[in-house]
mmCIF file of C-alpha atoms and ligand atoms in Angstrom:
data_model
loop_
_atom_site.group_PDB
_atom_site.id
_atom_site.type_symbol
_atom_site.label_atom_id
_atom_site.label_comp_id
_atom_site.label_asym_id
_atom_site.label_seq_id
_atom_site.Cartn_x
_atom_site.Cartn_y
_atom_site.Cartn_z
ATOM 1 C CA UNK A 1 236.251 169.088 -21.152
ATOM 2 C CA UNK A 2 235.632 169.415 -17.584
ATOM 3 C CA UNK A 3 234.723 165.986 -15.260
ATOM 4 C CA UNK A 4 232.648 167.160 -12.676
ATOM 5 C CA UNK A 5 232.257 164.778 -9.642
ATOM 6 C CA UNK A 6 229.110 164.371 -6.997
ATOM 7 C CA UNK A 7 229.682 163.128 -3.667
ATOM 8 C CA UNK A 8 229.549 163.534 0.349
ATOM 9 C CA UNK A 9 232.479 164.638 1.119
ATOM 10 C CA UNK A 10 234.020 166.040 -1.806
ATOM 11 C CA UNK A 11 237.285 167.371 -0.676
ATOM 12 C CA UNK A 12 238.353 163.388 0.518
ATOM 13 C CA UNK A 13 241.613 162.695 -1.147
ATOM 14 C CA UNK A 14 241.791 166.140 -3.241
ATOM 15 C CA UNK A 15 244.757 165.509 -3.568
ATOM 16 C CA UNK A 16 245.143 162.503 -5.210
ATOM 17 C CA UNK A 17 241.976 163.645 -6.967
ATOM 18 C CA UNK A 18 244.078 166.551 -8.207
ATOM 19 C CA UNK A 19 247.172 165.188 -9.543
ATOM 20 C CA UNK A 20 244.767 162.229 -11.047
ATOM 21 C CA UNK A 21 244.099 165.931 -13.448
ATOM 22 C CA UNK A 22 247.393 166.042 -13.359
ATOM 23 C CA UNK A 23 246.959 169.114 -11.539
ATOM 24 C CA UNK A 24 249.481 170.173 -9.154
ATOM 25 C CA UNK A 25 249.259 171.216 -5.961
ATOM 26 C CA UNK A 26 249.274 174.378 -5.612
ATOM 27 C CA UNK A 27 246.378 176.782 -5.474
ATOM 28 C CA UNK A 28 244.330 180.146 -5.349
ATOM 29 C CA UNK A 29 241.819 179.231 -3.104
ATOM 30 C CA UNK A 30 239.434 182.236 -3.675
ATOM 31 C CA UNK A 31 236.507 182.621 -1.716
ATOM 32 C CA UNK A 32 233.486 185.227 -0.562
ATOM 33 C CA UNK A 33 233.241 185.631 3.172
ATOM 34 C CA UNK A 34 230.433 184.047 3.810
ATOM 35 C CA UNK A 35 232.488 180.983 2.002
ATOM 36 C CA UNK A 36 234.792 181.987 2.856
ATOM 37 C CA UNK A 37 233.952 181.549 7.546
ATOM 38 C CA UNK A 38 231.011 179.148 6.749
ATOM 39 C CA UNK A 39 234.123 176.274 4.985
ATOM 40 C CA UNK A 40 237.104 177.859 5.050
ATOM 41 C CA UNK A 41 238.649 176.394 7.848
ATOM 42 C CA UNK A 42 237.458 172.540 7.031
ATOM 43 C CA UNK A 43 238.803 173.479 3.068
ATOM 44 C CA UNK A 44 241.750 174.967 2.999
ATOM 45 C CA UNK A 45 242.979 172.330 6.959
ATOM 46 C CA UNK A 46 241.872 169.743 4.725
ATOM 47 C CA UNK A 47 244.004 171.415 1.897
ATOM 48 C CA UNK A 48 247.537 171.317 4.788
ATOM 49 C CA UNK A 49 246.979 167.267 5.072
ATOM 50 C CA UNK A 50 247.105 166.682 2.022
ATOM 51 C CA UNK A 51 250.465 168.785 2.260
ATOM 52 C CA UNK A 52 249.381 171.411 -0.623
ATOM 53 C CA UNK A 53 250.731 174.994 -1.115
ATOM 54 C CA UNK A 54 247.922 177.832 -1.329
ATOM 55 C CA UNK A 55 247.003 181.347 -1.324
ATOM 56 C CA UNK A 56 243.889 182.312 0.003
ATOM 57 C CA UNK A 57 241.877 185.314 -1.320
ATOM 58 C CA UNK A 58 238.734 186.686 0.440
ATOM 59 C CA UNK A 59 235.912 189.472 -1.616
ATOM 60 C CA UNK A 60 232.977 191.084 -0.252
ATOM 61 C CA UNK A 61 229.445 188.870 -0.809
ATOM 62 C CA UNK A 62 227.617 190.353 -3.597
ATOM 63 C CA UNK A 63 227.701 190.953 -7.307
ATOM 64 C CA UNK A 64 230.011 194.197 -7.640
ATOM 65 C CA UNK A 65 232.563 191.780 -6.709
ATOM 66 C CA UNK A 66 232.505 190.595 -10.070
ATOM 67 C CA UNK A 67 234.502 193.886 -11.449
ATOM 68 C CA UNK A 68 238.179 194.631 -13.279
ATOM 69 C CA UNK A 69 238.722 196.898 -10.748
ATOM 70 C CA UNK A 70 238.255 193.282 -7.824
ATOM 71 C CA UNK A 71 240.055 191.278 -10.194
ATOM 72 C CA UNK A 72 243.436 193.646 -11.033
ATOM 73 C CA UNK A 73 243.360 193.538 -6.965
ATOM 74 C CA UNK A 74 243.621 189.719 -6.806
ATOM 75 C CA UNK A 75 246.001 189.803 -9.588
ATOM 76 C CA UNK A 76 248.277 192.147 -7.870
ATOM 77 C CA UNK A 77 247.558 189.695 -4.338
ATOM 78 C CA UNK A 78 248.930 186.521 -7.157
ATOM 79 C CA UNK A 79 251.656 188.258 -8.321
ATOM 80 C CA UNK A 80 253.356 189.225 -4.924
ATOM 81 C CA UNK A 81 252.534 185.554 -3.887
ATOM 82 C CA UNK A 82 254.541 184.224 -6.572
ATOM 83 C CA UNK A 83 251.842 183.413 -7.717
ATOM 84 C CA UNK A 84 253.273 181.432 -11.155
ATOM 85 C CA UNK A 85 251.542 179.141 -14.253
ATOM 86 C CA UNK A 86 252.619 175.842 -11.898
ATOM 87 C CA UNK A 87 249.261 177.002 -10.292
ATOM 88 C CA UNK A 88 246.007 177.221 -10.228
ATOM 89 C CA UNK A 89 242.887 178.788 -8.571
ATOM 90 C CA UNK A 90 240.038 176.876 -6.560
ATOM 91 C CA UNK A 91 236.513 178.605 -6.335
ATOM 92 C CA UNK A 92 234.716 178.109 -3.351
ATOM 93 C CA UNK A 93 230.748 180.297 -3.012
ATOM 94 C CA UNK A 94 228.299 180.683 -5.539
ATOM 95 C CA UNK A 95 228.235 181.545 -9.048
ATOM 96 C CA UNK A 96 229.461 185.496 -8.293
ATOM 97 C CA UNK A 97 233.173 184.073 -7.308
ATOM 98 C CA UNK A 98 232.915 180.930 -9.908
ATOM 99 C CA UNK A 99 232.711 183.844 -13.074
ATOM 100 C CA UNK A 100 235.501 185.644 -10.990
ATOM 101 C CA UNK A 101 237.181 183.894 -10.069
ATOM 102 C CA UNK A 102 236.682 181.721 -13.056
ATOM 103 C CA UNK A 103 238.080 185.027 -15.346
ATOM 104 C CA UNK A 104 240.787 185.927 -13.207
ATOM 105 C CA UNK A 105 241.953 182.200 -13.904
ATOM 106 C CA UNK A 106 241.427 182.820 -17.431
ATOM 107 C CA UNK A 107 243.668 185.272 -17.919
ATOM 108 C CA UNK A 108 246.615 185.405 -15.219
ATOM 109 C CA UNK A 109 249.374 184.443 -17.504
ATOM 110 C CA UNK A 110 247.827 183.757 -19.660
ATOM 111 C CA UNK A 111 245.606 180.866 -18.278
ATOM 112 C CA UNK A 112 245.524 178.752 -15.585
ATOM 113 C CA UNK A 113 243.308 175.795 -14.364
ATOM 114 C CA UNK A 114 240.301 176.736 -12.396
ATOM 115 C CA UNK A 115 238.526 173.829 -10.757
ATOM 116 C CA UNK A 116 235.245 174.834 -9.535
ATOM 117 C CA UNK A 117 233.434 174.162 -6.109
ATOM 118 C CA UNK A 118 230.063 175.255 -5.968
ATOM 119 C CA UNK A 119 228.342 175.769 -2.927
ATOM 120 C CA UNK A 120 224.749 176.849 -3.773
ATOM 121 C CA UNK A 121 221.650 176.012 -5.844
ATOM 122 C CA UNK A 122 222.869 178.089 -8.248
ATOM 123 C CA UNK A 123 225.995 177.338 -8.913
ATOM 124 C CA UNK A 124 226.018 174.031 -8.895
ATOM 125 C CA UNK A 125 223.254 172.831 -11.148
ATOM 126 C CA UNK A 126 224.369 176.254 -13.869
ATOM 127 C CA UNK A 127 227.131 178.130 -13.528
ATOM 128 C CA UNK A 128 229.935 175.805 -12.744
ATOM 129 C CA UNK A 129 229.568 173.853 -15.158
ATOM 130 C CA UNK A 130 230.123 175.038 -19.035
ATOM 131 C CA UNK A 131 232.966 177.126 -18.177
ATOM 132 C CA UNK A 132 230.994 181.171 -19.525
ATOM 133 C CA UNK A 133 232.718 183.187 -17.105
ATOM 134 C CA UNK A 134 232.542 186.655 -16.719
ATOM 135 C CA UNK A 135 232.610 189.936 -15.002
ATOM 136 C CA UNK A 136 230.364 192.789 -14.855
ATOM 137 C CA UNK A 137 230.608 196.231 -17.161
ATOM 138 C CA UNK A 138 229.075 198.872 -15.306
ATOM 139 C CA UNK A 139 227.523 199.269 -19.198
ATOM 140 C CA UNK A 140 225.601 195.677 -18.721
ATOM 141 C CA UNK A 141 226.475 192.565 -16.886
ATOM 142 C CA UNK A 142 228.564 189.376 -18.143
ATOM 143 C CA UNK A 143 229.840 191.731 -20.486
ATOM 144 C CA UNK A 144 233.803 191.030 -20.167
ATOM 145 C CA UNK A 145 234.907 187.263 -20.044
ATOM 146 C CA UNK A 146 236.152 184.313 -21.321
ATOM 147 C CA UNK A 147 235.062 180.736 -22.844
ATOM 148 C CA UNK A 148 237.522 178.864 -19.757
ATOM 149 C CA UNK A 149 236.294 175.539 -18.824
ATOM 150 C CA UNK A 150 236.793 174.305 -15.667
ATOM 151 C CA UNK A 151 239.433 171.328 -14.954
ATOM 152 C CA UNK A 152 236.726 170.430 -12.315
ATOM 153 C CA UNK A 153 233.548 170.864 -10.566
ATOM 154 C CA UNK A 154 233.531 169.040 -6.868
ATOM 155 C CA UNK A 155 229.374 168.817 -6.058
ATOM 156 C CA UNK A 156 228.426 168.669 -2.059
ATOM 157 C CA UNK A 157 225.128 168.798 -2.018
ATOM 158 C CA UNK A 158 226.189 168.812 2.115
ATOM 159 C CA UNK A 159 227.244 171.926 1.644
ATOM 160 C CA UNK A 160 223.863 173.568 0.613
ATOM 161 C CA UNK A 161 222.565 173.156 4.456
ATOM 162 C CA UNK A 162 223.277 177.007 5.374
ATOM 163 C CA UNK A 163 221.709 178.623 2.158
ATOM 164 C CA UNK A 164 219.198 180.771 2.984
ATOM 165 C CA UNK A 165 215.427 180.040 1.764
ATOM 166 C CA UNK A 166 215.405 182.581 -1.407
ATOM 167 C CA UNK A 167 218.403 181.304 -2.429
ATOM 168 C CA UNK A 168 217.672 177.831 -2.491
ATOM 169 C CA UNK A 169 214.187 178.805 -4.273
ATOM 170 C CA UNK A 170 216.193 180.822 -7.036
ATOM 171 C CA UNK A 171 218.648 177.943 -7.545
ATOM 172 C CA UNK A 172 215.176 175.729 -7.603
ATOM 173 C CA UNK A 173 214.458 177.431 -11.154
ATOM 174 C CA UNK A 174 217.509 176.704 -12.433
ATOM 175 C CA UNK A 175 216.857 172.915 -12.076
ATOM 176 C CA UNK A 176 213.094 172.852 -12.827
ATOM 177 C CA UNK A 177 213.591 174.723 -15.999
ATOM 178 C CA UNK A 178 215.758 171.548 -16.844
ATOM 179 C CA UNK A 179 213.220 168.843 -16.445
ATOM 180 C CA UNK A 180 210.883 171.460 -18.699
ATOM 181 C CA UNK A 181 213.850 171.766 -21.521
ATOM 182 C CA UNK A 182 215.142 168.302 -21.747
ATOM 183 C CA UNK A 183 213.764 165.362 -19.796
ATOM 184 C CA UNK A 184 209.767 165.251 -19.332
ATOM 185 C CA UNK A 185 210.681 162.232 -17.270
ATOM 186 C CA UNK A 186 212.946 164.914 -14.913
ATOM 187 C CA UNK A 187 210.222 166.613 -14.847
ATOM 188 C CA UNK A 188 207.626 164.388 -13.543
ATOM 189 C CA UNK A 189 210.558 163.973 -10.331
ATOM 190 C CA UNK A 190 210.393 167.340 -10.088
ATOM 191 C CA UNK A 191 206.290 166.654 -9.526
ATOM 192 C CA UNK A 192 206.930 164.662 -7.579
ATOM 193 C CA UNK A 193 209.479 165.270 -5.218
ATOM 194 C CA UNK A 194 209.639 169.533 -5.416
ATOM 195 C CA UNK A 195 208.901 169.625 -1.873
ATOM 196 C CA UNK A 196 211.759 167.207 -0.614
ATOM 197 C CA UNK A 197 214.723 168.942 -3.016
ATOM 198 C CA UNK A 198 213.653 172.908 -1.583
ATOM 199 C CA UNK A 199 213.935 170.865 1.840
ATOM 200 C CA UNK A 200 217.352 169.684 1.025
ATOM 201 C CA UNK A 201 215.927 166.312 2.031
ATOM 202 C CA UNK A 202 218.236 163.053 0.058
ATOM 203 C CA UNK A 203 218.107 160.838 -1.339
ATOM 204 C CA UNK A 204 216.118 163.085 -3.303
ATOM 205 C CA UNK A 205 217.748 166.994 -3.263
ATOM 206 C CA UNK A 206 221.237 164.616 -4.451
ATOM 207 C CA UNK A 207 219.694 162.803 -7.773
ATOM 208 C CA UNK A 208 217.854 166.586 -8.518
ATOM 209 C CA UNK A 209 221.686 168.354 -8.131
ATOM 210 C CA UNK A 210 223.117 165.576 -10.278
ATOM 211 C CA UNK A 211 221.000 164.606 -12.815
ATOM 212 C CA UNK A 212 220.692 168.943 -13.532
ATOM 213 C CA UNK A 213 224.357 169.223 -13.539
ATOM 214 C CA UNK A 214 224.993 166.189 -15.930
ATOM 215 C CA UNK A 215 222.242 168.201 -18.392
ATOM 216 C CA UNK A 216 223.330 171.214 -18.148
ATOM 217 C CA UNK A 217 227.771 169.511 -19.200
ATOM 218 C CA UNK A 218 225.458 167.374 -21.164
ATOM 219 C CA UNK A 219 224.039 170.646 -24.007
ATOM 220 C CA UNK A 220 227.213 172.302 -23.372
ATOM 221 C CA UNK A 221 229.314 170.055 -25.144
ATOM 222 C CA UNK A 222 226.991 169.512 -27.602
ATOM 223 C CA UNK A 223 227.280 172.974 -28.375
ATOM 224 C CA UNK A 224 230.544 174.760 -26.363
ATOM 225 C CA UNK A 225 229.626 178.833 -28.638
ATOM 226 C CA UNK A 226 226.308 178.846 -28.452
ATOM 227 C CA UNK A 227 226.480 178.389 -32.709
ATOM 228 C CA UNK A 228 223.613 176.047 -33.001
ATOM 229 C CA UNK A 229 221.267 176.972 -30.943
ATOM 230 C CA UNK A 230 221.225 174.064 -28.837
ATOM 231 C CA UNK A 231 222.999 175.893 -26.183
ATOM 232 C CA UNK A 232 220.187 178.447 -25.671
ATOM 233 C CA UNK A 233 217.178 176.689 -25.233
ATOM 234 C CA UNK A 234 219.259 176.163 -21.406
ATOM 235 C CA UNK A 235 218.124 180.342 -21.353
ATOM 236 C CA UNK A 236 213.550 178.878 -21.455
ATOM 237 C CA UNK A 237 212.164 181.988 -19.961
ATOM 238 C CA UNK A 238 215.488 184.323 -19.990
ATOM 239 C CA UNK A 239 214.220 186.496 -21.837
ATOM 240 C CA UNK A 240 211.443 187.957 -20.142
ATOM 241 C CA UNK A 241 213.741 186.927 -17.206
ATOM 242 C CA UNK A 242 216.674 189.871 -18.276
ATOM 243 C CA UNK A 243 214.457 192.430 -19.177
ATOM 244 C CA UNK A 244 212.906 191.690 -14.900
ATOM 245 C CA UNK A 245 216.361 191.556 -14.215
ATOM 246 C CA UNK A 246 216.940 195.219 -14.853
ATOM 247 C CA UNK A 247 213.848 196.344 -14.113
ATOM 248 C CA UNK A 248 214.424 195.553 -10.840
ATOM 249 C CA UNK A 249 218.249 197.189 -10.894
ATOM 250 C CA UNK A 250 219.780 194.047 -10.489
ATOM 251 C CA UNK A 251 219.012 194.573 -6.318
ATOM 252 C CA UNK A 252 215.605 193.243 -5.793
ATOM 253 C CA UNK A 253 214.726 190.338 -7.698
ATOM 254 C CA UNK A 254 217.389 186.978 -7.591
ATOM 255 C CA UNK A 255 218.199 185.485 -10.936
ATOM 256 C CA UNK A 256 216.486 182.873 -10.448
ATOM 257 C CA UNK A 257 213.162 184.578 -9.191
ATOM 258 C CA UNK A 258 212.901 186.637 -12.811
ATOM 259 C CA UNK A 259 213.986 183.345 -14.386
ATOM 260 C CA UNK A 260 210.339 181.461 -12.554
ATOM 261 C CA UNK A 261 208.453 184.893 -13.759
ATOM 262 C CA UNK A 262 209.695 184.096 -17.215
ATOM 263 C CA UNK A 263 209.399 180.770 -17.305
ATOM 264 C CA UNK A 264 205.514 181.400 -16.827
ATOM 265 C CA UNK A 265 205.969 184.236 -18.994
ATOM 266 C CA UNK A 266 207.749 181.765 -21.674
ATOM 267 C CA UNK A 267 204.843 178.809 -21.449
ATOM 268 C CA UNK A 268 201.769 181.387 -22.403
ATOM 269 C CA UNK A 269 204.093 182.197 -24.867
ATOM 270 C CA UNK A 270 204.774 178.554 -26.172
ATOM 271 C CA UNK A 271 200.522 178.118 -26.018
ATOM 272 C CA UNK A 272 199.673 181.224 -27.133
ATOM 273 C CA UNK A 273 201.847 180.570 -30.477
ATOM 274 C CA UNK A 274 199.867 177.355 -30.281
ATOM 275 C CA UNK A 275 203.277 175.537 -29.950
ATOM 276 C CA UNK A 276 201.854 173.949 -26.398
ATOM 277 C CA UNK A 277 198.667 172.274 -25.369
ATOM 278 C CA UNK A 278 196.737 173.253 -23.265
ATOM 279 C CA UNK A 279 197.659 170.345 -20.855
ATOM 280 C CA UNK A 280 201.539 171.044 -20.886
ATOM 281 C CA UNK A 281 200.703 174.192 -19.623
ATOM 282 C CA UNK A 282 198.628 173.656 -17.012
ATOM 283 C CA UNK A 283 201.387 171.134 -15.903
ATOM 284 C CA UNK A 284 203.845 173.195 -16.671
ATOM 285 C CA UNK A 285 201.963 176.033 -14.798
ATOM 286 C CA UNK A 286 201.309 173.996 -11.953
ATOM 287 C CA UNK A 287 205.214 173.432 -11.503
ATOM 288 C CA UNK A 288 205.879 176.679 -10.798
ATOM 289 C CA UNK A 289 203.359 177.637 -8.926
ATOM 290 C CA UNK A 290 204.365 175.642 -6.104
ATOM 291 C CA UNK A 291 207.433 178.500 -5.750
ATOM 292 C CA UNK A 292 205.460 180.275 -3.356
ATOM 293 C CA UNK A 293 205.004 183.320 -6.474
ATOM 294 C CA UNK A 294 207.033 186.153 -4.345
ATOM 295 C CA UNK A 295 204.933 187.314 -2.234
ATOM 296 C CA UNK A 296 204.082 190.652 -1.207
ATOM 297 C CA UNK A 297 206.635 193.248 -2.886
ATOM 298 C CA UNK A 298 207.992 191.751 -5.398
ATOM 299 C CA UNK A 299 204.761 189.939 -6.121
ATOM 300 C CA UNK A 300 203.223 194.008 -6.738
ATOM 301 C CA UNK A 301 206.878 195.220 -8.628
ATOM 302 C CA UNK A 302 205.722 192.763 -10.942
ATOM 303 C CA UNK A 303 202.175 193.231 -11.838
ATOM 304 C CA UNK A 304 202.704 197.162 -11.292
ATOM 305 C CA UNK A 305 205.172 196.634 -14.176
ATOM 306 C CA UNK A 306 203.278 197.427 -18.252
ATOM 307 C CA UNK A 307 204.064 194.499 -20.795
ATOM 308 C CA UNK A 308 205.579 197.818 -23.200
ATOM 309 C CA UNK A 309 208.054 199.043 -20.760
ATOM 310 C CA UNK A 310 209.189 195.017 -20.160
ATOM 311 C CA UNK A 311 209.712 194.574 -23.625
ATOM 312 C CA UNK A 312 211.384 197.618 -24.075
ATOM 313 C CA UNK A 313 213.845 196.750 -21.396
ATOM 314 C CA UNK A 314 213.818 192.979 -23.264
ATOM 315 C CA UNK A 315 215.280 194.298 -26.084
ATOM 316 C CA UNK A 316 218.457 195.950 -24.109
ATOM 317 C CA UNK A 317 219.551 192.013 -23.497
ATOM 318 C CA UNK A 318 222.393 191.187 -24.395
ATOM 319 C CA UNK A 319 220.757 188.299 -26.793
ATOM 320 C CA UNK A 320 219.806 190.231 -28.617
ATOM 321 C CA UNK A 321 220.342 189.574 -33.162
ATOM 322 C CA UNK A 322 219.725 192.373 -35.005
ATOM 323 C CA UNK A 323 217.852 194.894 -33.155
ATOM 324 C CA UNK A 324 215.217 191.271 -32.763
ATOM 325 C CA UNK A 325 214.481 189.183 -29.233
ATOM 326 C CA UNK A 326 215.319 185.172 -29.395
ATOM 327 C CA UNK A 327 212.862 183.481 -27.024
ATOM 328 C CA UNK A 328 213.683 179.931 -26.760
ATOM 329 C CA UNK A 329 210.007 178.707 -26.454
ATOM 330 C CA UNK A 330 208.731 174.675 -25.867
ATOM 331 C CA UNK A 331 207.318 172.532 -28.176
ATOM 332 C CA UNK A 332 205.995 169.576 -25.381
ATOM 333 C CA UNK A 333 207.110 169.274 -21.893
ATOM 334 C CA UNK A 334 210.310 168.309 -21.486
ATOM 335 C CA UNK A 335 211.950 169.967 -25.770
ATOM 336 C CA UNK A 336 213.023 173.097 -25.397
ATOM 337 C CA UNK A 337 214.115 175.448 -29.394
ATOM 338 C CA UNK A 338 215.083 178.584 -30.516
ATOM 339 C CA UNK A 339 212.575 179.760 -31.811
ATOM 340 C CA UNK A 340 214.582 181.581 -35.399
ATOM 341 C CA UNK A 341 211.413 183.961 -37.042
ATOM 342 C CA UNK A 342 210.434 186.776 -35.023
ATOM 343 C CA UNK A 343 207.399 187.598 -32.360
ATOM 344 C CA UNK A 344 205.412 189.429 -33.005
ATOM 345 C CA UNK A 345 205.562 192.464 -29.393
ATOM 346 C CA UNK A 346 201.805 192.580 -29.270
ATOM 347 C CA UNK A 347 202.651 188.727 -28.502
ATOM 348 C CA UNK A 348 205.217 189.235 -25.709
ATOM 349 C CA UNK A 349 202.922 192.066 -24.563
ATOM 350 C CA UNK A 350 200.548 189.576 -24.388
ATOM 351 C CA UNK A 351 202.089 186.218 -22.050
ATOM 352 C CA UNK A 352 203.627 188.854 -20.235
ATOM 353 C CA UNK A 353 199.486 189.909 -19.161
ATOM 354 C CA UNK A 354 198.470 186.601 -18.500
ATOM 355 C CA UNK A 355 201.582 186.148 -16.521
ATOM 356 C CA UNK A 356 200.480 188.881 -14.692
ATOM 357 C CA UNK A 357 196.958 186.915 -14.682
ATOM 358 C CA UNK A 358 197.917 184.264 -12.947
ATOM 359 C CA UNK A 359 200.258 186.399 -10.147
ATOM 360 C CA UNK A 360 197.153 188.322 -9.168
ATOM 361 C CA UNK A 361 194.681 185.161 -8.449
ATOM 362 C CA UNK A 362 197.608 183.422 -6.814
ATOM 363 C CA UNK A 363 198.127 187.337 -4.915
ATOM 364 C CA UNK A 364 194.446 186.758 -4.423
ATOM 365 C CA UNK A 365 194.076 182.561 -2.384
HETATM 366 N N1 NAD B 401 228.654 181.310 -16.343
HETATM 367 C C1 NAD B 401 227.645 181.263 -15.879
HETATM 368 O O1 NAD B 401 227.238 180.142 -16.420
HETATM 369 C C2 NAD B 401 226.399 181.515 -14.843
HETATM 370 C C3 NAD B 401 225.541 181.446 -14.923
HETATM 371 C C4 NAD B 401 223.923 181.782 -14.365
HETATM 372 C C5 NAD B 401 224.272 182.565 -13.692
HETATM 373 N N2 NAD B 401 225.360 183.168 -13.246
HETATM 374 C C6 NAD B 401 225.627 184.168 -12.198
HETATM 375 O O2 NAD B 401 226.438 183.838 -11.492
HETATM 376 C C7 NAD B 401 226.312 184.897 -10.486
HETATM 377 C C8 NAD B 401 224.610 184.247 -9.338
HETATM 378 O O3 NAD B 401 225.075 183.774 -8.754
HETATM 379 P P1 NAD B 401 224.437 182.202 -6.681
HETATM 380 O O4 NAD B 401 223.256 182.625 -7.132
HETATM 381 O O5 NAD B 401 225.197 181.665 -6.435
HETATM 382 O O6 NAD B 401 224.971 184.550 -5.744
HETATM 383 P P2 NAD B 401 226.557 184.283 -5.287
HETATM 384 O O7 NAD B 401 227.241 183.973 -5.837
HETATM 385 O O8 NAD B 401 225.873 185.644 -4.947
HETATM 386 O O9 NAD B 401 225.534 184.159 -3.677
HETATM 387 C C9 NAD B 401 224.769 184.312 -3.555
HETATM 388 C C10 NAD B 401 224.637 184.347 -1.605
HETATM 389 O O10 NAD B 401 224.791 183.025 -0.408
HETATM 390 C C11 NAD B 401 225.892 182.630 0.082
HETATM 391 N N3 NAD B 401 226.192 181.406 -0.320
HETATM 392 C C12 NAD B 401 226.696 180.906 -0.808
HETATM 393 N N4 NAD B 401 226.815 179.203 -0.516
HETATM 394 C C13 NAD B 401 226.607 179.692 1.149
HETATM 395 C C14 NAD B 401 226.106 178.130 1.850
HETATM 396 N N5 NAD B 401 226.032 177.254 1.334
HETATM 397 N N6 NAD B 401 225.318 178.386 2.547
HETATM 398 C C15 NAD B 401 224.571 180.262 3.183
HETATM 399 N N7 NAD B 401 225.205 181.016 2.477
HETATM 400 C C16 NAD B 401 226.274 180.758 0.871
HETATM 401 C C17 NAD B 401 226.594 183.785 -0.887
HETATM 402 O O11 NAD B 401 228.054 184.433 -0.355
HETATM 403 C C18 NAD B 401 225.870 184.897 -1.342
HETATM 404 O O12 NAD B 401 225.791 186.020 -0.149
HETATM 405 C C19 NAD B 401 225.428 185.864 -10.973
HETATM 406 O O13 NAD B 401 226.491 186.992 -10.717
HETATM 407 C C20 NAD B 401 224.909 185.849 -12.379
HETATM 408 O O14 NAD B 401 225.767 186.418 -13.619
HETATM 409 C C21 NAD B 401 226.775 182.766 -14.334
HETATM 410 ZN ZN1 ZN B 402 220.057 181.434 -15.545
#
């Protein structure tokens, strides 16, 4: 299982750290174009000073890089550079390169170690942890992949200083999710410090990142292959979100934006089915309101969606089993569960309508 280190600067003494974890000082370093430009020089300089041998790889900064074609090209560069099983892969960037680099590491020479150095809030608190790595197939997202745990996850929240606001809010959706599903105390920390965190104020930012990362790690350790429903609770809001993302053709909505809307729907569903009381519903919605619900186009898009259309899109979600949608619901703030029984279509549609009502009120404000 992986070791997670949260520190600024996290790359100090990298050589010693690698050695302590049985990793060689031979690294393929994978960036996307943005992270290469922003952090490449300083990271590669550090590796050089510590006596590393390294091979640099750069891919375009877009979801389409998580493809077999790109992976295949990178395998070629690695073979040409004589990269063998004694090497490891250090990935610097968001979830896109994290998933791609993890996929390559899991398959290259039957598997080499991967070290994640996440640079988006989403990657620091979610995608770099837990060992799910994948590329996309034209027929669906994340369909081809492995469980390949990173040897190390190196988190340095100061890397977020250059991250656009939209990406911060997108990552914040997953951060807030951990409060909802697992930790009421953390939830109230978010209620008090939401703005401090999204403005990257310390010590709140590091505290939020650390606690989120460790909740994810803890859940994954207890249910690595998602067999007993615990890991599935990480998908709170995601059944709705995946349907929305699909409708938005994975282009107009960031994942976290879809998750924010999805969590609103999931809160209403939890309440309407009698699991979540009114007070907790109101508390949950109040926190999600702080997300400055995507205004304008995105918001109108969501309002224009027919509940039945969204439901249909949700049914094509890969997490369906026996054609039944699986929903993660809340009993209370800080306690989620995977509902085993079928949810009546009308209930899901009602929850979507409740969320739309809330959004249209927000638009009027
Ligand atoms: N494996 C998992 O468990 C898991 C979980 C959730 C999401 N994911 C995957 O993660 C991907 C999304 O990840 P993401 O949201 O990090 O997107 P991303 O990797 O596309 O990064 C978002 C953008 O921010 C840029 N960027 C990265 N760090 C930056 C920084 N510090 N400053 C400025 N710009 C920076 C990137 O170049 C990119 O343009 C999706 O492909 C999703 O499927 C995987
Ligand atoms: Zn997510």
